[in-house]
Short mmCIF file of C-alpha atoms in Angstrom, two decimals:
data_model
loop_
_atom_site.label_atom_id
_atom_site.label_comp_id
_atom_site.label_asym_id
_atom_site.label_seq_id
_atom_site.Cartn_x
_atom_site.Cartn_y
_atom_site.Cartn_z
CA MET A 13 78.74 114.40 119.34
CA ARG A 14 82.34 113.43 118.73
CA ALA A 15 84.22 110.83 120.75
CA SER A 16 86.42 113.57 122.25
CA ASN A 17 83.32 115.31 123.61
CA HIS A 18 82.24 112.06 125.22
CA LEU A 19 85.71 111.71 126.74
CA ILE A 20 85.69 115.26 128.13
CA GLY A 21 82.21 114.72 129.55
CA LEU A 22 83.30 111.47 131.21
CA LEU A 23 86.38 113.12 132.71
CA ASN A 24 84.30 115.94 134.12
CA PHE A 25 81.89 113.45 135.65
CA LEU A 26 84.83 111.67 137.32
CA THR A 27 86.17 115.04 138.47
CA PHE A 28 82.78 115.75 140.02
CA LEU A 29 83.02 112.49 141.97
CA LEU A 30 86.52 113.41 143.16
CA SER A 31 85.27 116.79 144.32
CA ALA A 32 82.75 114.95 146.48
CA VAL A 33 85.66 113.11 148.12
CA ILE A 34 87.48 116.39 148.88
CA LEU A 35 84.28 117.98 150.16
CA GLY A 36 83.67 114.91 152.33
CA GLY A 37 87.16 115.27 153.81
CA GLY A 38 86.43 118.90 154.71
CA ILE A 39 83.11 117.95 156.29
CA TRP A 40 84.85 115.17 158.26
CA LEU A 41 87.40 117.68 159.57
CA SER A 42 84.54 120.01 160.43
CA SER A 43 82.80 117.29 162.45
CA ARG A 44 86.04 116.58 164.31
CA ALA A 45 86.49 120.30 164.92
CA ASN A 46 83.06 120.43 166.52
CA ASN A 47 83.41 117.27 168.59
CA ILE A 48 87.10 116.37 169.07
CA ASP A 49 89.83 118.69 167.81
CA CYS A 50 87.95 121.93 168.62
CA LEU A 51 89.88 124.07 166.12
CA LYS A 52 87.31 125.26 163.61
CA PHE A 53 89.09 127.24 160.88
CA LEU A 54 91.32 124.60 159.27
CA GLN A 55 88.59 122.69 157.44
CA TRP A 56 87.24 125.65 155.46
CA PRO A 57 89.96 125.81 152.75
CA LEU A 58 89.29 122.15 151.95
CA ILE A 59 85.52 122.68 151.80
CA VAL A 60 85.97 125.69 149.50
CA ILE A 61 88.32 123.77 147.16
CA GLY A 62 85.95 120.78 147.02
CA ALA A 63 82.94 122.98 146.29
CA ALA A 64 84.88 124.90 143.60
CA ILE A 65 85.92 121.67 141.85
CA MET A 66 82.33 120.47 141.96
CA VAL A 67 80.99 123.66 140.33
CA VAL A 68 83.75 123.80 137.70
CA SER A 69 83.37 120.13 136.78
CA LEU A 70 79.63 120.66 136.25
CA ALA A 71 80.46 123.59 133.95
CA GLY A 72 82.89 121.39 132.01
CA PHE A 73 80.36 118.58 131.79
CA ALA A 74 77.74 120.97 130.41
CA GLY A 75 80.28 122.42 127.98
CA ALA A 76 81.15 118.95 126.68
CA CYS A 77 77.52 117.87 126.33
CA TYR A 78 76.38 121.04 124.54
CA ARG A 79 79.69 121.70 122.77
CA ASN A 80 79.91 125.13 124.39
CA THR A 81 83.43 126.41 123.77
CA PHE A 82 83.21 129.13 126.42
CA LEU A 83 82.29 126.66 129.18
CA MET A 84 85.10 124.34 128.13
CA TRP A 85 87.65 127.15 128.26
CA LEU A 86 86.27 128.23 131.62
CA TYR A 87 86.58 124.67 132.92
CA LEU A 88 90.21 124.25 131.81
CA PHE A 89 91.22 127.71 133.01
CA ALA A 90 89.57 127.39 136.43
CA MET A 91 90.70 123.79 136.97
CA PHE A 92 94.34 124.83 136.50
CA PHE A 93 94.10 127.29 139.38
CA ILE A 94 92.13 124.84 141.53
CA ILE A 95 94.85 122.20 141.06
CA ALA A 96 97.47 124.82 142.01
CA ALA A 97 95.42 125.71 145.11
CA LEU A 98 95.15 122.03 146.09
CA VAL A 99 98.92 121.62 145.72
CA GLY A 100 99.43 124.65 147.94
CA PHE A 101 96.96 123.32 150.50
CA ILE A 102 98.71 119.93 150.68
CA ILE A 103 102.14 121.57 151.08
CA PHE A 104 100.74 123.88 153.76
CA ALA A 105 99.09 120.99 155.63
CA TYR A 106 102.34 119.02 155.78
CA ALA A 107 104.40 122.09 156.68
CA VAL A 108 102.26 123.05 159.69
CA THR A 109 102.08 119.46 160.98
CA ASP A 110 105.71 118.57 160.38
CA LYS A 111 107.24 118.57 163.86
CA GLY A 112 106.33 116.89 167.11
CA SER A 113 104.97 113.59 168.34
CA GLY A 114 104.06 111.88 171.58
CA ARG A 115 106.73 110.36 173.81
CA PRO A 116 106.43 106.84 175.20
CA VAL A 117 106.29 106.47 178.98
CA MET A 118 107.92 103.55 180.74
CA ASN A 119 105.42 100.83 181.65
CA LYS A 120 102.52 102.86 180.23
CA GLY A 121 100.25 102.16 177.26
CA TYR A 122 99.71 105.84 176.47
CA LEU A 123 102.02 108.58 175.19
CA GLU A 124 102.67 111.95 176.78
CA TYR A 125 102.97 115.24 174.91
CA TYR A 126 105.32 118.18 175.43
CA LEU A 127 104.81 121.59 173.88
CA ARG A 128 108.53 122.15 173.36
CA ASP A 129 108.58 119.29 170.83
CA TYR A 130 106.31 121.26 168.49
CA SER A 131 106.83 124.49 166.57
CA GLY A 132 105.45 126.54 163.72
CA TRP A 133 102.29 128.26 162.60
CA LEU A 134 99.80 125.73 163.95
CA LYS A 135 101.38 125.73 167.41
CA ASP A 136 101.22 129.53 167.51
CA ARG A 137 97.50 129.43 166.71
CA VAL A 138 96.66 126.83 169.33
CA VAL A 139 98.57 128.50 172.17
CA ASP A 140 97.21 131.95 171.34
CA ASP A 141 95.11 133.07 174.31
CA ASP A 142 92.05 133.95 172.24
CA TYR A 143 92.10 130.69 170.30
CA TRP A 144 92.80 128.60 173.38
CA ALA A 145 89.91 130.13 175.31
CA ASN A 146 87.54 128.88 172.61
CA ILE A 147 89.26 125.50 172.37
CA ARG A 148 89.15 125.02 176.14
CA SER A 149 85.45 125.82 176.20
CA CYS A 150 84.87 123.38 173.33
CA LEU A 151 86.77 120.62 175.16
CA ARG A 152 84.61 121.07 178.22
CA ASP A 153 81.42 121.01 176.16
CA SER A 154 82.53 117.89 174.29
CA LYS A 155 82.92 116.04 177.64
CA VAL A 156 85.94 114.24 176.21
CA CYS A 157 87.32 113.62 179.72
CA SER A 158 84.13 112.40 181.36
CA LYS A 159 83.71 109.88 178.53
CA MET A 160 87.02 108.18 179.33
CA GLY A 161 85.81 106.82 182.68
CA ARG A 162 85.85 103.02 183.02
CA SER A 163 84.58 100.91 185.89
CA PHE A 164 84.09 97.26 186.80
CA ASN A 165 81.03 96.41 188.91
CA GLY A 166 80.74 100.08 189.78
CA VAL A 167 84.37 100.31 190.96
CA PRO A 168 86.89 102.41 188.98
CA LYS A 169 89.49 100.34 187.20
CA SER A 170 92.83 99.97 188.94
CA PHE A 171 95.83 102.14 188.22
CA GLU A 172 97.57 99.22 186.50
CA MET A 173 94.63 98.79 184.12
CA PHE A 174 94.45 102.53 183.48
CA SER A 175 98.19 102.68 182.76
CA MET A 176 97.85 100.15 179.96
CA ARG A 177 95.08 102.05 178.15
CA LYS A 178 95.66 103.58 174.73
CA LEU A 179 94.58 107.15 175.38
CA SER A 180 94.00 109.69 172.64
CA PRO A 181 96.36 112.72 172.60
CA ILE A 182 93.64 114.93 174.09
CA GLN A 183 92.75 112.39 176.79
CA SER A 184 96.40 112.00 177.74
CA GLY A 185 97.19 115.72 177.72
CA CYS A 186 93.98 117.23 179.11
CA CYS A 187 92.26 114.65 181.31
CA LYS A 188 95.10 113.49 183.58
CA PRO A 189 98.16 115.13 185.13
CA PRO A 190 101.60 114.44 183.63
CA THR A 191 103.17 111.24 184.94
CA ASP A 192 106.19 113.22 186.14
CA CYS A 193 104.00 114.94 188.76
CA GLY A 194 103.72 111.68 190.69
CA PHE A 195 100.13 112.24 191.78
CA VAL A 196 98.30 109.27 193.29
CA TYR A 197 95.61 107.73 191.10
CA VAL A 198 92.00 107.65 192.37
CA ASN A 199 90.19 107.33 189.03
CA GLU A 200 90.78 108.50 185.46
CA THR A 201 90.13 112.19 186.21
CA LEU A 202 90.66 112.32 189.98
CA TRP A 203 94.16 112.26 191.48
CA ASN A 204 95.48 112.78 195.01
CA ILE A 205 97.59 115.92 194.61
CA GLU A 206 99.08 115.68 198.12
CA GLY A 207 100.90 112.51 197.12
CA GLY A 208 102.65 114.15 194.19
CA THR A 209 106.26 115.13 194.72
CA VAL A 210 108.23 113.92 191.72
CA GLY A 211 107.72 116.65 189.14
CA LEU A 212 106.40 119.55 191.18
CA GLY A 213 109.62 121.50 190.83
CA THR A 214 110.32 120.74 187.17
CA ASP A 215 107.03 120.37 185.27
CA THR A 216 105.05 123.61 185.08
CA ASP A 217 101.87 121.63 184.39
CA CYS A 218 101.84 120.02 187.84
CA PRO A 219 100.49 123.08 189.75
CA ARG A 220 98.00 123.69 186.91
CA TRP A 221 96.20 120.39 187.49
CA SER A 222 92.87 120.58 189.28
CA ASN A 223 90.48 117.87 190.42
CA ASP A 224 87.65 120.24 189.53
CA GLN A 225 86.05 118.42 186.58
CA GLN A 226 85.56 121.75 184.82
CA GLN A 227 89.27 122.56 185.08
CA LEU A 228 91.36 119.34 185.06
CA CYS A 229 94.43 120.08 182.91
CA TYR A 230 92.71 122.35 180.37
CA GLN A 231 95.24 125.09 181.18
CA CYS A 232 98.21 122.75 180.84
CA ASP A 233 100.77 122.87 178.03
CA SER A 234 100.25 119.12 177.72
CA CYS A 235 96.59 119.76 176.84
CA LYS A 236 97.51 122.26 174.15
CA THR A 237 100.02 119.76 172.80
CA GLY A 238 97.40 116.99 172.82
CA VAL A 239 95.15 119.17 170.66
CA LEU A 240 98.08 119.87 168.34
CA ASP A 241 98.86 116.18 167.93
CA SER A 242 95.20 115.31 167.35
CA LEU A 243 95.03 117.97 164.63
CA LYS A 244 98.23 116.62 163.10
CA LYS A 245 96.80 113.11 162.84
CA SER A 246 93.51 114.37 161.35
CA TRP A 247 95.23 116.54 158.76
CA ARG A 248 97.68 113.84 157.75
CA LYS A 249 94.82 111.40 157.08
CA VAL A 250 93.02 113.94 154.89
CA SER A 251 96.27 114.94 153.13
CA VAL A 252 96.90 111.36 152.00
CA ILE A 253 93.46 111.32 150.36
CA ASN A 254 94.11 114.75 148.85
CA ILE A 255 97.37 113.59 147.28
CA VAL A 256 95.60 110.68 145.58
CA VAL A 257 92.84 113.02 144.38
CA LEU A 258 95.43 115.52 143.12
CA ILE A 259 97.21 112.89 141.04
CA LEU A 260 93.93 111.82 139.46
CA LEU A 261 92.91 115.45 138.82
CA VAL A 262 96.19 116.18 137.04
CA ILE A 263 95.79 113.07 134.87
CA PHE A 264 92.19 114.00 134.02
CA TYR A 265 93.20 117.59 133.31
CA VAL A 266 95.99 116.59 130.89
CA ILE A 267 93.69 114.15 129.08
CA GLY A 268 90.96 116.80 128.97
CA CYS A 269 93.36 119.37 127.46
CA ALA A 270 94.45 116.89 124.79
CA ALA A 271 90.85 115.95 123.95
CA PHE A 272 89.79 119.60 123.81
CA ARG A 273 92.72 120.50 121.55
CA ASN A 274 91.85 117.60 119.27
CA ASN A 275 88.26 118.79 119.19
CA LYS A 276 89.38 122.29 118.23
CA SER A 277 91.60 121.02 115.43
CA ILE A 278 88.70 119.06 113.94
CA ASP A 279 86.38 122.05 114.21
CA ASN A 280 88.75 124.59 112.65
CA ASP A 281 86.78 124.59 109.42
CA GLU A 282 83.36 124.37 111.12
CA PRO A 283 81.56 127.62 112.08
CA TYR A 284 80.45 127.71 115.71
CA GLY A 285 76.94 126.27 116.19
CA GLU A 286 76.73 124.67 112.74
CA ALA A 287 76.01 120.96 112.77
CA ARG A 288 78.08 118.60 110.62
CA MET A 289 74.94 117.19 108.95
CA THR A 290 74.14 120.69 107.72
CA LYS A 291 77.55 120.98 106.09
CA ALA A 292 77.20 117.52 104.62
CA GLN A 293 74.14 118.50 102.57
CA PRO A 294 75.01 119.24 98.91
CA SER A 295 74.33 122.74 97.74
CA ARG A 296 71.33 123.22 95.46
CA ILE A 297 72.24 123.45 91.75
CA GLN A 298 71.29 126.77 90.28
CA LEU A 299 69.58 126.54 86.90
#
């Protein structure tokens, strides 16, 4: 087996390892979709791309080991389109998570989230009534709000201690009322509504808050925005990994094309399937 075949085989093995990284990112997003973010369709393109790269790299590895020209052409042809799909996926991920971020609140450790700060395709999906009904149900089932309770010697932590907590976007948007409502703190998910007067006339989320632990602020725009921001952070983390993987895939692909072309130029005078040792044998002298 020529050195170029060894090189192509090695590159395909490395590509296989990279596909495992992409597939792992998709599975990680899937686990977050089931337990935290609750939006379950965004991880599938990544899983499909990772699985496709894994299958194609195995085909290329087999083609290099067995010097199968068809498998090598199939590998190079398919990998080109997979790289193009990964580029499109990365651009799409950044485009739909481009706008919006949490706003700091005076004398508070957490941020608050406003739907008007966000726009685009992802926002439209989250606020869609059908999608949000499923997301809201998922949030309840995940018990994300009940898990944020903190106490000291059986007594809920004070409002000052709660105010300094670093809440996740979903905890801030779904599990407490907006600060502008001015409700009086009892514990993390229980607030005295009668004491709230500040934002009742300006913030539409204030009348949506409920002390019912099955309702809380799950109907609030701030909750929808918290889900949006959580998705944005998850996708940005995965996109950084995808960019690194993409750069390595392009480098491997270019090297693989060069090695395959070199292999073809050497084999131009060699019939397919004929070993070099066979050609090296001298022909028998006819008497």
